[in-house]
mmCIF file of C-alpha atoms in Angstrom:
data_model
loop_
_atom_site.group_PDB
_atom_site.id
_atom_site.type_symbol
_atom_site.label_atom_id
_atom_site.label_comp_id
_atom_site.label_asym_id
_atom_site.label_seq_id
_atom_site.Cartn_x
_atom_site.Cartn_y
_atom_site.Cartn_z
ATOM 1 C CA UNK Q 1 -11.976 -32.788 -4.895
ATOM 2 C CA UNK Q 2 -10.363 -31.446 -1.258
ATOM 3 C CA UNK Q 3 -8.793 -28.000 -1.753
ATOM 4 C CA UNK Q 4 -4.839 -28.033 -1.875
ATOM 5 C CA UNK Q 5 -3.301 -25.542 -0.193
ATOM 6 C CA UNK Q 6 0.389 -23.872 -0.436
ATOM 7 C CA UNK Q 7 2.476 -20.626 0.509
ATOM 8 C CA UNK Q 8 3.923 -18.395 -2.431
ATOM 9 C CA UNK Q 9 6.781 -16.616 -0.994
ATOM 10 C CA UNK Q 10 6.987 -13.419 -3.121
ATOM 11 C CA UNK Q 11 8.818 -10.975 -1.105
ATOM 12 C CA UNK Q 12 8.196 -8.555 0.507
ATOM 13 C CA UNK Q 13 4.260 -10.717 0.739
ATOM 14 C CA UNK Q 14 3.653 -14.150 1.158
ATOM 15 C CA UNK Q 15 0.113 -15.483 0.307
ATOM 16 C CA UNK Q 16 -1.293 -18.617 1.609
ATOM 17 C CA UNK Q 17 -3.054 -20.054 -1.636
ATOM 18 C CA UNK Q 18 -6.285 -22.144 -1.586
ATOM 19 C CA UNK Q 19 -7.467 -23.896 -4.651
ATOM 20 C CA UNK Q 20 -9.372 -26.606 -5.531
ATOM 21 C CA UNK Q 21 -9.155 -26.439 -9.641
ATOM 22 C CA UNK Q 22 -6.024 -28.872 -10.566
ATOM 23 C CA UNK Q 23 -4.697 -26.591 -13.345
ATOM 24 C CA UNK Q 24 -3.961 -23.749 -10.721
ATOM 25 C CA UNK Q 25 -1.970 -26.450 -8.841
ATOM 26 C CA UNK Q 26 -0.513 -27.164 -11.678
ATOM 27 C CA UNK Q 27 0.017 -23.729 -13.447
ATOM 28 C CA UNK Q 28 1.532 -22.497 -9.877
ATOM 29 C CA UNK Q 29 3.794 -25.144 -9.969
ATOM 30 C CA UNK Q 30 4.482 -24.492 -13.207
ATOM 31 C CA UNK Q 31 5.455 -20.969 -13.027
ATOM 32 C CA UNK Q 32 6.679 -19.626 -9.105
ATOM 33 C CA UNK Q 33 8.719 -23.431 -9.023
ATOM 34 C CA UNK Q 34 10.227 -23.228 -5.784
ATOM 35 C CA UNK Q 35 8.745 -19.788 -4.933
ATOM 36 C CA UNK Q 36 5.630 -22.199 -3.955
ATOM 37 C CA UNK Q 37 6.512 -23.911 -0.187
ATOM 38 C CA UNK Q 38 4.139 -26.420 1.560
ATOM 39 C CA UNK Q 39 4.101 -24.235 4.987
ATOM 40 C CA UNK Q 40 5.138 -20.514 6.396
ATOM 41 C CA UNK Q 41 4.415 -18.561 9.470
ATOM 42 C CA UNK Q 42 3.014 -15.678 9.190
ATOM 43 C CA UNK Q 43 1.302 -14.845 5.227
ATOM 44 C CA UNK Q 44 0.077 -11.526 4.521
ATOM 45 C CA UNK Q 45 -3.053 -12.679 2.353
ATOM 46 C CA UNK Q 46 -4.978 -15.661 2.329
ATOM 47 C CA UNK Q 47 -6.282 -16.450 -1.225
ATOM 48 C CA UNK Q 48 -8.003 -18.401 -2.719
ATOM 49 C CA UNK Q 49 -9.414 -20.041 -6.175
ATOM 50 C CA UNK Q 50 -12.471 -22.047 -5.325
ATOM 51 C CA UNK Q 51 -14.764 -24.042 -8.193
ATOM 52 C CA UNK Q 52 -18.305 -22.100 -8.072
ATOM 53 C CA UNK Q 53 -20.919 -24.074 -6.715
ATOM 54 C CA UNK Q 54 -24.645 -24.157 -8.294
ATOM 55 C CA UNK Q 55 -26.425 -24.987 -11.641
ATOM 56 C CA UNK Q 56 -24.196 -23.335 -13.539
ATOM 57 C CA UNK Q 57 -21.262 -25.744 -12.546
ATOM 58 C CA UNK Q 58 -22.875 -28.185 -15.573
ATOM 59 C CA UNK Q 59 -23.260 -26.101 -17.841
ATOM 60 C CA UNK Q 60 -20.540 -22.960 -18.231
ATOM 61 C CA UNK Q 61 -18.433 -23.764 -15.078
ATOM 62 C CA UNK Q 62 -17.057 -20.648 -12.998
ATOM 63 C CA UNK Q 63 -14.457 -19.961 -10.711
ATOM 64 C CA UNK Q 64 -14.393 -17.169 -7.609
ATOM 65 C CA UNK Q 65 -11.854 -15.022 -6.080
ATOM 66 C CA UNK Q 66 -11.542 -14.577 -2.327
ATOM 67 C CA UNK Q 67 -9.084 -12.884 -0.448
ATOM 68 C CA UNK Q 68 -10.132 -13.651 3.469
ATOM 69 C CA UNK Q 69 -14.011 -13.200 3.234
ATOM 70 C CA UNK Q 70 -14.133 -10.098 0.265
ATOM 71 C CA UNK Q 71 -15.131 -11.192 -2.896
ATOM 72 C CA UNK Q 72 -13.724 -8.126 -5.333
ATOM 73 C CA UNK Q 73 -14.422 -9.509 -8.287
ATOM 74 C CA UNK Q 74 -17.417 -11.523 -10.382
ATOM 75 C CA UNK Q 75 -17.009 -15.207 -10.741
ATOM 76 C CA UNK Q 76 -15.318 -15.987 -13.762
ATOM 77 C CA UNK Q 77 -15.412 -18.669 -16.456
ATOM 78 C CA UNK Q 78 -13.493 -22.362 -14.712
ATOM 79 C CA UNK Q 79 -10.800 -22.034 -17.491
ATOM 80 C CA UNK Q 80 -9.491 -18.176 -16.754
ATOM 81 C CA UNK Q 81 -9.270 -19.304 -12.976
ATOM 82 C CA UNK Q 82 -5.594 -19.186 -12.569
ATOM 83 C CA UNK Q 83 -5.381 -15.586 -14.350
ATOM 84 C CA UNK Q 84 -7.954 -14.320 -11.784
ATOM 85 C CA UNK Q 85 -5.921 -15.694 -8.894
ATOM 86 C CA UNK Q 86 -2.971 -13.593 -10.600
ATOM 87 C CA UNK Q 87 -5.076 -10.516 -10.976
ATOM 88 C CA UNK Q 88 -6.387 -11.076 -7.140
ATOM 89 C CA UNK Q 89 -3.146 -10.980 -5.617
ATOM 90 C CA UNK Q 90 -1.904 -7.860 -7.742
ATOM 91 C CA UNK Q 91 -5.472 -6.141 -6.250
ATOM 92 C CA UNK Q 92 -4.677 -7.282 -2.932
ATOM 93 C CA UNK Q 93 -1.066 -5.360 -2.845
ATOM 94 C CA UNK Q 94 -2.484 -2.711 -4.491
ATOM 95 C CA UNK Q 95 -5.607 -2.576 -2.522
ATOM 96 C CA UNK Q 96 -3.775 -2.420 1.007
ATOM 97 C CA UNK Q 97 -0.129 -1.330 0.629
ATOM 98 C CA UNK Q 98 -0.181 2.207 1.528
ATOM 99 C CA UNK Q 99 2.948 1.873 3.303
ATOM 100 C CA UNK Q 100 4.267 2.488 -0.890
ATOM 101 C CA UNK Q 101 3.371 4.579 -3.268
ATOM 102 C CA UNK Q 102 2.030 2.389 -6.179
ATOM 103 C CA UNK Q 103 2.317 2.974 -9.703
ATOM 104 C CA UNK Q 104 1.169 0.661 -12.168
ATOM 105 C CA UNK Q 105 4.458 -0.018 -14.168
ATOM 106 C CA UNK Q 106 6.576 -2.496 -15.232
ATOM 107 C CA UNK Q 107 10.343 -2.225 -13.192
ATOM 108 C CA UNK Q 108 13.562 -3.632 -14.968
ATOM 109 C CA UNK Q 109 16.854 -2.532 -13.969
ATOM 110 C CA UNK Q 110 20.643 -2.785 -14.086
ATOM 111 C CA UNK Q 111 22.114 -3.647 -11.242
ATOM 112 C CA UNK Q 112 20.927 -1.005 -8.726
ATOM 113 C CA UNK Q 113 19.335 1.084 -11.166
ATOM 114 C CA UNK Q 114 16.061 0.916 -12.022
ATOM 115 C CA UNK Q 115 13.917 2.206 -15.229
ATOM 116 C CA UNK Q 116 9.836 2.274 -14.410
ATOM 117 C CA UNK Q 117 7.372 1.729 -17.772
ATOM 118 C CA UNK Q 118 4.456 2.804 -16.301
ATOM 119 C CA UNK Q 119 1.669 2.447 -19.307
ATOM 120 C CA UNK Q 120 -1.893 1.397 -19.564
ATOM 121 C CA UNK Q 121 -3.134 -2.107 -21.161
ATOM 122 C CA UNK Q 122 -2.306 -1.997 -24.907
ATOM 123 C CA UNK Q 123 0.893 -0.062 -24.570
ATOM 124 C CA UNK Q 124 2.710 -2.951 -25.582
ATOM 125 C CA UNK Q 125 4.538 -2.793 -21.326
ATOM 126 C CA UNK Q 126 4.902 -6.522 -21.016
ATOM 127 C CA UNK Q 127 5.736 -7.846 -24.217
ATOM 128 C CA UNK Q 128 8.414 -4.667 -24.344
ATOM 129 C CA UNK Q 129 9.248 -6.421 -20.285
ATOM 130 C CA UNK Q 130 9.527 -10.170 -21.166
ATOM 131 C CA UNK Q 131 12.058 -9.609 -23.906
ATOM 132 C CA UNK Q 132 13.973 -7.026 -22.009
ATOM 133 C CA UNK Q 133 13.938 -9.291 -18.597
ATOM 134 C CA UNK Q 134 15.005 -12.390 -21.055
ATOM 135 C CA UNK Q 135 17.742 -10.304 -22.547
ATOM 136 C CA UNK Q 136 20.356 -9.319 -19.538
ATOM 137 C CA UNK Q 137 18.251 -7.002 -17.726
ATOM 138 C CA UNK Q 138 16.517 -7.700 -13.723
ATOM 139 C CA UNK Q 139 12.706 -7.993 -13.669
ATOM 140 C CA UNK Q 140 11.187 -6.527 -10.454
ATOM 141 C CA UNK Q 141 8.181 -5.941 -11.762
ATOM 142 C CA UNK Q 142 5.947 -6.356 -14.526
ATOM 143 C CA UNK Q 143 2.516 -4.858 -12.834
ATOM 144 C CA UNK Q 144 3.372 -2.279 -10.113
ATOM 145 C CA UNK Q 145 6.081 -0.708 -9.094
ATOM 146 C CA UNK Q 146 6.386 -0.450 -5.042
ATOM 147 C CA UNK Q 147 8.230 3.095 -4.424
ATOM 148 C CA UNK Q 148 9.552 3.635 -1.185
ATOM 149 C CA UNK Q 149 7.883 7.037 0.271
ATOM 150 C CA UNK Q 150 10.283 10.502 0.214
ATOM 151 C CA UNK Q 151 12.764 8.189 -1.966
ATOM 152 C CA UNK Q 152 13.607 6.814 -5.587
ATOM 153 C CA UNK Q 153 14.045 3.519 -4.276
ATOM 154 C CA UNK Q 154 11.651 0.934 -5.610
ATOM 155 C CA UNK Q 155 11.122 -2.719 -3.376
ATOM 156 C CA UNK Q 156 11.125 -5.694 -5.845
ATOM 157 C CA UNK Q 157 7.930 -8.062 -6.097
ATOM 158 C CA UNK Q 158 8.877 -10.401 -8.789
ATOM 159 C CA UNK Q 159 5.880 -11.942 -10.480
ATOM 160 C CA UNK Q 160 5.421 -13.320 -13.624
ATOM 161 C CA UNK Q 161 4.706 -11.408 -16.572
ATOM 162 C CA UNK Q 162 0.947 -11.289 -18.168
ATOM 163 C CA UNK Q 163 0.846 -11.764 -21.688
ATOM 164 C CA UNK Q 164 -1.970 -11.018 -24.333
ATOM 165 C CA UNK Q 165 -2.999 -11.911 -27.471
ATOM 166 C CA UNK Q 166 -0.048 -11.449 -30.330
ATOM 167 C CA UNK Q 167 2.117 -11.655 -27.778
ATOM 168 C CA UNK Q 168 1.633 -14.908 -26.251
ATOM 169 C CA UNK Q 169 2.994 -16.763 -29.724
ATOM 170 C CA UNK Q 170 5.956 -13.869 -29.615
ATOM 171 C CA UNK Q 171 6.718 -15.283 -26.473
ATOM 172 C CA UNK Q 172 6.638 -18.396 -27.178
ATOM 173 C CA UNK Q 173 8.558 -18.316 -30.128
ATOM 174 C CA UNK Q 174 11.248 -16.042 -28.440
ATOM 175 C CA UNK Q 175 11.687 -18.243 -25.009
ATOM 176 C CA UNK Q 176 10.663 -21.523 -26.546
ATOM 177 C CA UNK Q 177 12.289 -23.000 -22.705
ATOM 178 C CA UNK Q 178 10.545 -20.328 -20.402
ATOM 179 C CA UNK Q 179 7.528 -21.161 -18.094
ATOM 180 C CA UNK Q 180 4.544 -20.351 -19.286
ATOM 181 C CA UNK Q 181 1.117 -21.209 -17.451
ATOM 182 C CA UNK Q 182 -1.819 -22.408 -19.729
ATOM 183 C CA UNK Q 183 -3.664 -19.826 -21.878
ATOM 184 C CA UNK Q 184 -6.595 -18.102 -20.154
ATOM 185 C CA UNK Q 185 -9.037 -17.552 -23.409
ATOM 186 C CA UNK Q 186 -11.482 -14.073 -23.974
ATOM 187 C CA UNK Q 187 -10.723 -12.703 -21.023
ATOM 188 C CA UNK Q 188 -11.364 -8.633 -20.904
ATOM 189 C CA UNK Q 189 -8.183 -8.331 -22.027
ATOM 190 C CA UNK Q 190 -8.207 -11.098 -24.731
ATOM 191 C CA UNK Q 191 -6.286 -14.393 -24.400
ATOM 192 C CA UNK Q 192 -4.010 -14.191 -21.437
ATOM 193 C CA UNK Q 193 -1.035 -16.106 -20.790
ATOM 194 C CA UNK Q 194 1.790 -15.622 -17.540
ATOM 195 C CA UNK Q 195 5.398 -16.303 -18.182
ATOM 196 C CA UNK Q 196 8.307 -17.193 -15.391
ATOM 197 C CA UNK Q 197 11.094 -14.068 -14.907
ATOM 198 C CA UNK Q 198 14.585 -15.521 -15.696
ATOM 199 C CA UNK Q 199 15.988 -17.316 -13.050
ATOM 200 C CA UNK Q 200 18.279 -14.609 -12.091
ATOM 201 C CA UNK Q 201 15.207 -11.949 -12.139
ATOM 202 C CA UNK Q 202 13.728 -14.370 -9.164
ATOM 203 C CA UNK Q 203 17.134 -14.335 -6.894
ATOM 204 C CA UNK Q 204 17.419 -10.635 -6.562
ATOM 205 C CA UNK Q 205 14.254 -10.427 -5.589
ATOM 206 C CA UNK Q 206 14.699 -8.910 -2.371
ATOM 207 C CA UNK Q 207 17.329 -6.836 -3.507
ATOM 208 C CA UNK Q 208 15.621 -2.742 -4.260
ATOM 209 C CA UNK Q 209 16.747 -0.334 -7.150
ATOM 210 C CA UNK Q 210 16.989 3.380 -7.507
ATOM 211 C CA UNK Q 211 14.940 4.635 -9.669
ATOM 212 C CA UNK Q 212 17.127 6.356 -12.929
ATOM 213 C CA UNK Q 213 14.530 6.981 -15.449
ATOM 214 C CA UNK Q 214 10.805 6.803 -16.723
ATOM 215 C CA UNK Q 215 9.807 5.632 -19.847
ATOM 216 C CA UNK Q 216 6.305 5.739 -20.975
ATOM 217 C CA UNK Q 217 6.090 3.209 -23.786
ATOM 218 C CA UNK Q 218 4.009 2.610 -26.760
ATOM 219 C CA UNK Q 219 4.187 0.029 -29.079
ATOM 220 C CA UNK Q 220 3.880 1.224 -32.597
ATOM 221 C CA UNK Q 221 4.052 -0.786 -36.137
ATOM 222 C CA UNK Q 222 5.648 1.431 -38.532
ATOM 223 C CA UNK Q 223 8.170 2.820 -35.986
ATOM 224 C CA UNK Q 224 11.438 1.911 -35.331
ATOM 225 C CA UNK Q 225 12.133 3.792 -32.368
ATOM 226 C CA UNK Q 226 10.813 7.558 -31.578
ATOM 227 C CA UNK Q 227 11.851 8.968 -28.347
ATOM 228 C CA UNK Q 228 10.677 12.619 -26.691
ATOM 229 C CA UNK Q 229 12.139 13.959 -23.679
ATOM 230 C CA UNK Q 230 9.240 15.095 -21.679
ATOM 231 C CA UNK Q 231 9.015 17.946 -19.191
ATOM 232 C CA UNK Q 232 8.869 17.809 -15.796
ATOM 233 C CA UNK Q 233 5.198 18.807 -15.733
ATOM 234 C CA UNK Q 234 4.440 16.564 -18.273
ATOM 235 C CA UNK Q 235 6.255 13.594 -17.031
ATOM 236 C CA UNK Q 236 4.475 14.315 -13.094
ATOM 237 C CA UNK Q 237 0.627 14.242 -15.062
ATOM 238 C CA UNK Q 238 1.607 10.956 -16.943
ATOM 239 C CA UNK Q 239 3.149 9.237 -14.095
ATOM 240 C CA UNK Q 240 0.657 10.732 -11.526
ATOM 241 C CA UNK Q 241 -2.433 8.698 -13.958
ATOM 242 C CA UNK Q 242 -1.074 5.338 -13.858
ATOM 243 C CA UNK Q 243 -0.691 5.902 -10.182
ATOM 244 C CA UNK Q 244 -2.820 3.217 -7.868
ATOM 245 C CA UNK Q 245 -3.001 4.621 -4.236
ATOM 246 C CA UNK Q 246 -1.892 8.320 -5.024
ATOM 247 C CA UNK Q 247 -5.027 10.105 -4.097
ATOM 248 C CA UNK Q 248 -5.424 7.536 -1.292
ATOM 249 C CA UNK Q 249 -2.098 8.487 0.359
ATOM 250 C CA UNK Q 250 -2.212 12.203 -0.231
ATOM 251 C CA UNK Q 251 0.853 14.267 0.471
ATOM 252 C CA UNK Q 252 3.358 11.463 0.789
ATOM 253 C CA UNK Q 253 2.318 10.232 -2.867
ATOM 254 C CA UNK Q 254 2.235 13.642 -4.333
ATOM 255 C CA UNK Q 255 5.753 14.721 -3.254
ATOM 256 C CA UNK Q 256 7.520 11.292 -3.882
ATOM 257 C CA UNK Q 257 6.002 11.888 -7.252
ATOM 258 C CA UNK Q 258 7.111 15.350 -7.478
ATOM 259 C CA UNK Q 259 10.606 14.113 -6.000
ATOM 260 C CA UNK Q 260 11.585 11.460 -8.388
ATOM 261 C CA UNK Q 261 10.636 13.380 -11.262
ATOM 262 C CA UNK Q 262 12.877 16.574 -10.076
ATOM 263 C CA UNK Q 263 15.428 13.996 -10.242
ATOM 264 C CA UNK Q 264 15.234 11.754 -13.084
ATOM 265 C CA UNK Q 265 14.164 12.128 -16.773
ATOM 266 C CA UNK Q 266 11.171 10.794 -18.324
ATOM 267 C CA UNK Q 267 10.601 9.987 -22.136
ATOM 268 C CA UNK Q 268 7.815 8.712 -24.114
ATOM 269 C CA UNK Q 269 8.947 6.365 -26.729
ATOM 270 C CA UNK Q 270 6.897 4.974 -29.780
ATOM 271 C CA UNK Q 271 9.061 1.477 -31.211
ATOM 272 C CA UNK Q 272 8.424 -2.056 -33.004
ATOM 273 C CA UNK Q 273 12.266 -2.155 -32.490
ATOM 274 C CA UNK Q 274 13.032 -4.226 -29.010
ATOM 275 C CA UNK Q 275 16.802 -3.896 -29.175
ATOM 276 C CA UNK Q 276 16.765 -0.096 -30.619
ATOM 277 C CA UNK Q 277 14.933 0.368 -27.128
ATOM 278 C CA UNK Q 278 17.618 -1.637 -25.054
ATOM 279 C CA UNK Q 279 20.318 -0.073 -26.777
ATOM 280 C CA UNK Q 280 18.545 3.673 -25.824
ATOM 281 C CA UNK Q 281 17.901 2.634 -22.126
ATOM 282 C CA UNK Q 282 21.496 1.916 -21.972
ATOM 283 C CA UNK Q 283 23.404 4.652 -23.525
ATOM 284 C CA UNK Q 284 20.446 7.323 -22.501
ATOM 285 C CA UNK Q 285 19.557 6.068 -18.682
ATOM 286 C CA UNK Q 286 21.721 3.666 -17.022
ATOM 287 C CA UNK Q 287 25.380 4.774 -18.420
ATOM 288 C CA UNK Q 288 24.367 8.108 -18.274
ATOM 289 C CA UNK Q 289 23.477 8.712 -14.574
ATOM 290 C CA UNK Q 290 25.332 8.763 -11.749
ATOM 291 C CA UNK I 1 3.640 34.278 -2.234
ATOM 292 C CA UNK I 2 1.367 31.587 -4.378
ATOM 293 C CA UNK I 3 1.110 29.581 -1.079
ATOM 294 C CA UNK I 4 -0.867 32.550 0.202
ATOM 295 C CA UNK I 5 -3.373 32.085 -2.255
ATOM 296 C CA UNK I 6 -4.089 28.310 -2.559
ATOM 297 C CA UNK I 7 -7.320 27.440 -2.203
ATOM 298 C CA UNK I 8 -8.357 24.832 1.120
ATOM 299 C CA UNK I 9 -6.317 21.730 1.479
ATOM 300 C CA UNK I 10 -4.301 22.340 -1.961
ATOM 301 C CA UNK I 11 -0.307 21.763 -1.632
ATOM 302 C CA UNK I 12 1.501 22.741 -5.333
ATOM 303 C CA UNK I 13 4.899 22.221 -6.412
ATOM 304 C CA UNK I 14 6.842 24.050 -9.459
ATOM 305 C CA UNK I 15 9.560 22.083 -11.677
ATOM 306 C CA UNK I 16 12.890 22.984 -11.746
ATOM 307 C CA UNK I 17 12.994 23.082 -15.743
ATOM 308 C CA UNK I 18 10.084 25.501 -15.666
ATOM 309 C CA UNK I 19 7.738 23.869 -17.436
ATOM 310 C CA UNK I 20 4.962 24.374 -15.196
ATOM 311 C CA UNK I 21 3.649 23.967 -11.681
ATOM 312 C CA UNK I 22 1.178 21.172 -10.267
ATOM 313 C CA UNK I 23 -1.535 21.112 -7.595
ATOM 314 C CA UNK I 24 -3.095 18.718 -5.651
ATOM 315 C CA UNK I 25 -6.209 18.483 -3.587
ATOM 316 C CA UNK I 26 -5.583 16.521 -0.342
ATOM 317 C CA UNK I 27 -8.760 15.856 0.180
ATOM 318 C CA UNK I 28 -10.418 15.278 -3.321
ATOM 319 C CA UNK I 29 -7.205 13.280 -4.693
ATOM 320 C CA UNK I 30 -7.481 15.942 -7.633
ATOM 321 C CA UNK I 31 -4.299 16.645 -9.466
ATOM 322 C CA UNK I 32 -3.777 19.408 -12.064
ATOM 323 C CA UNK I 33 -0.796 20.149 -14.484
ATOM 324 C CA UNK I 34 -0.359 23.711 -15.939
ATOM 325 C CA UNK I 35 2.414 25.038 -17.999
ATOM 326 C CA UNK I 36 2.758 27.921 -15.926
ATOM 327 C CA UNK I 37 5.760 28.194 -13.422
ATOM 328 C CA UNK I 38 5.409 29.804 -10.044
ATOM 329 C CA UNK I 39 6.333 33.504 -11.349
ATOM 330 C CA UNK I 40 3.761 33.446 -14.325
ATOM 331 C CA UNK I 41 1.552 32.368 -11.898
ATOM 332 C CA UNK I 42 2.282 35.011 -9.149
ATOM 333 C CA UNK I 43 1.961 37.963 -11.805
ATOM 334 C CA UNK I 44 -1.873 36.378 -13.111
ATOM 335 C CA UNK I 45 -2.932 36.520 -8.687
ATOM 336 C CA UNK I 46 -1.712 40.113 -8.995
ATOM 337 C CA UNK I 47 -3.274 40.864 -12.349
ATOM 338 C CA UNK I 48 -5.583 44.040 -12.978
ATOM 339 C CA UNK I 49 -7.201 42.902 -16.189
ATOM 340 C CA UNK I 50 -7.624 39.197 -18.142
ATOM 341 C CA UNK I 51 -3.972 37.604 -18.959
ATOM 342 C CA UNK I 52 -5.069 36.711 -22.770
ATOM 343 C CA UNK I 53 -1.972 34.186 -23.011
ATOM 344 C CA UNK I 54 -3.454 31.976 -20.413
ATOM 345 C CA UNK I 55 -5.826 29.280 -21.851
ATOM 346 C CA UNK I 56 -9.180 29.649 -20.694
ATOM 347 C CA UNK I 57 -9.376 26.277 -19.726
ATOM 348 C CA UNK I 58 -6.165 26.570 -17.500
ATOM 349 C CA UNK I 59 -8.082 28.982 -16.125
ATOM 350 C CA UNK I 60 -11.270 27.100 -15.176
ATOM 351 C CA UNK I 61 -8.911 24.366 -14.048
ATOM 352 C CA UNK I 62 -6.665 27.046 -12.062
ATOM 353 C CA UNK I 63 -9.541 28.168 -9.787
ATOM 354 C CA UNK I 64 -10.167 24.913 -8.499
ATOM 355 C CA UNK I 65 -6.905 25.391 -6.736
ATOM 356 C CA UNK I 66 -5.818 28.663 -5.874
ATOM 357 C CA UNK I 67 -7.820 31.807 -5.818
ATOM 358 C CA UNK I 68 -7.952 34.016 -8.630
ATOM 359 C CA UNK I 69 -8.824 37.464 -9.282
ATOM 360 C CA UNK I 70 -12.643 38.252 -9.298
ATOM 361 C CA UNK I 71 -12.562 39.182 -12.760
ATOM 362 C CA UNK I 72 -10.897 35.394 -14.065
ATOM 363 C CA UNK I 73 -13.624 33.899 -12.241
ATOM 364 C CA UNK I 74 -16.605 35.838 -13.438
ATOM 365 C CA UNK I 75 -15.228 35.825 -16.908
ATOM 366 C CA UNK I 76 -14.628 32.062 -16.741
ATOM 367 C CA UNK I 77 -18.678 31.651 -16.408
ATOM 368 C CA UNK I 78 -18.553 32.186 -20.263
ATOM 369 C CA UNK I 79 -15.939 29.693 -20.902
#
């Protein structure tokens, strides 16, 4: 089968993707909608999702990642294809945007303000981001957050939101009419699944937030909602882990780090309660700053 | 004062609530959090003996980034 090829315009980047697996036609389709355009002038990556060639093809079919020639990752199995496309295009932002200071967190906001989840895998981040971005509040991120150096202003790059395991039947059952691309099975993270933003999350997409609060979250059974205010210092060393490009960048990452956390509080909360947590960012971060 | 004694390519900044200062390496990407602010920090540079309220494994950390009194360094060979 000849390759297809189409342009995802997800400001501030637009990727020219390659693919020649139907499903990742199809799952794109599926899940940017009319972020996905037949032509545009000038992309900032070229991707692409190719079907490996060789033996193996007959057997346990693979798939490979390129981004122009570079090859970051190993092939993987045919069916997780259009998850590894996902995964390459977060690596290629995060791999070559120095002109931000990249954390890895999840970005929903109120109007102009913006509250960044930075977590690692297992923190319960996305499932905590689907319901919030489904329930009145603007997705710009669920992956990285994009801060503008010497500032508190974070750029919007509206993707959708990865979902594992438990949470993919959540999902499901919570947003029986969203988007959702087919299920990528025993991936290193488990069963993976990508969900559309809310239409709304997708229009504001080039419009940037200022950043109000930080919340490190953790998802936790038997809690309904525990929330410590954090120090300074202790807020900087948690924020400063989940960082992407911080050593790479050097002084401009450290003192936008050090900046927006002289100016903003941070909490880590521990919750099984979704709307205890809405009803806290609320009262605690958007209605209480300036 | 504490900029003085920073070791090579290490910039630091101390929070506003106190709660401690942090260091980074510019050229090693290596960041360090200690609950000390810039004061408590001033008086252990200009210490005569060992400041027994200071974990020894602040300590260790500490000398990575700025440069201690001879004796916190020998002494942190037993740490």
């Amino acid at each position: 089968m000849s390759s297809s090829v189409q342009y995802l315009l997800l400001p501030p980047f637009c990727f020219e993707v390659k693919t020649d697996i139907p499903f990742v036609a199809s799952n794109l389709k599926q899940v940017y909608g009319p972020r996905l355009i037949d032509s545009a002038e000038c992309p900032d990556y070229f991707v692409s999702v190719q079907k490996a060639e060789g033996i193996r093809k007959f057997y346990r079919p693979q798939a490979r990642f390129f981004s122009d020639q570079q090859e970051p990752f190993q092939p993987l199995q045919q069916q997780q294809a259009y998850a590894m496309l996902e995964w390459g295009m977060n690596w290629c932002v995060a791999s070559h945007e120095m002109q931000y200071v990249i954390i890895h967190a999840a970005v929903l906001a109120k109007g102009n303000k913006a509250i960044l989840f930075p977590a690692p895998p297992g923190s319960g981040k996305s499932t905590l981001t689907a319901w919030l971005a489904f329930h009145g509040w603007r997705l710009l991120s669920d992956e990285m957050a994009l801060i503008q150096p010497h500032s508190r202003q974070v750029t919007p790059f509206v993707r959708p939101i990865c979902l594992k395991n438990n949470s993919i039947q959540l999902a499901k059952a919570w947003f029986p009419e969203g988007n959702f691309s087919t299920v990528a099975s025993d991936t290193h993270k488990g069963d993976v699944i990508h969900l559309s933003p809310p239409e709304s999350s997708w229009q504001q997409h080039t419009e940037p937030a200022e950043i109000v609060g930080i919340v490190f979250p953790n998802y936790k059974v038997d809690t309904t909602l525990d929330i410590y205010q954090l120090t300074k210092t202790q807020g900087f060393m948690q924020f400063a882990t989940n960082a992407f490009n911080y050593g790479v960048i050097g002084t401009q990452g450290f003192s936008t780090l050090c900046n927006v956390i002289e100016q903003v509080p941070s909490f880590e909360i521990f919750y099984n309660d979704l709307s205890a947590v809405s009803e806290f960012l609320l009262q605690e971060l958007i209605d209480g700053s300036c | 004062m504490l900029n003085d004694a920073l070791q090579d390519h290490v910039i630091t900044h101390s929070f506003s609530d106190e709660s401690g200062t942090v260091f980074f390496n510019q050229v090693t990407g290596e960041t360090l959090g200690v609950s000390l602010s810039k004061e408590q920090l001033a008086k252990l540079l200009f210490a005569t003996e060992i400041d027994t309220t200071v974990q020894p494994e602040e300590i260790v950390s500490l000398s990575r980034m700025i440069k201690l009194p001879l004796f916190y360094t020998e002494s942190s060979d037993e740490f």
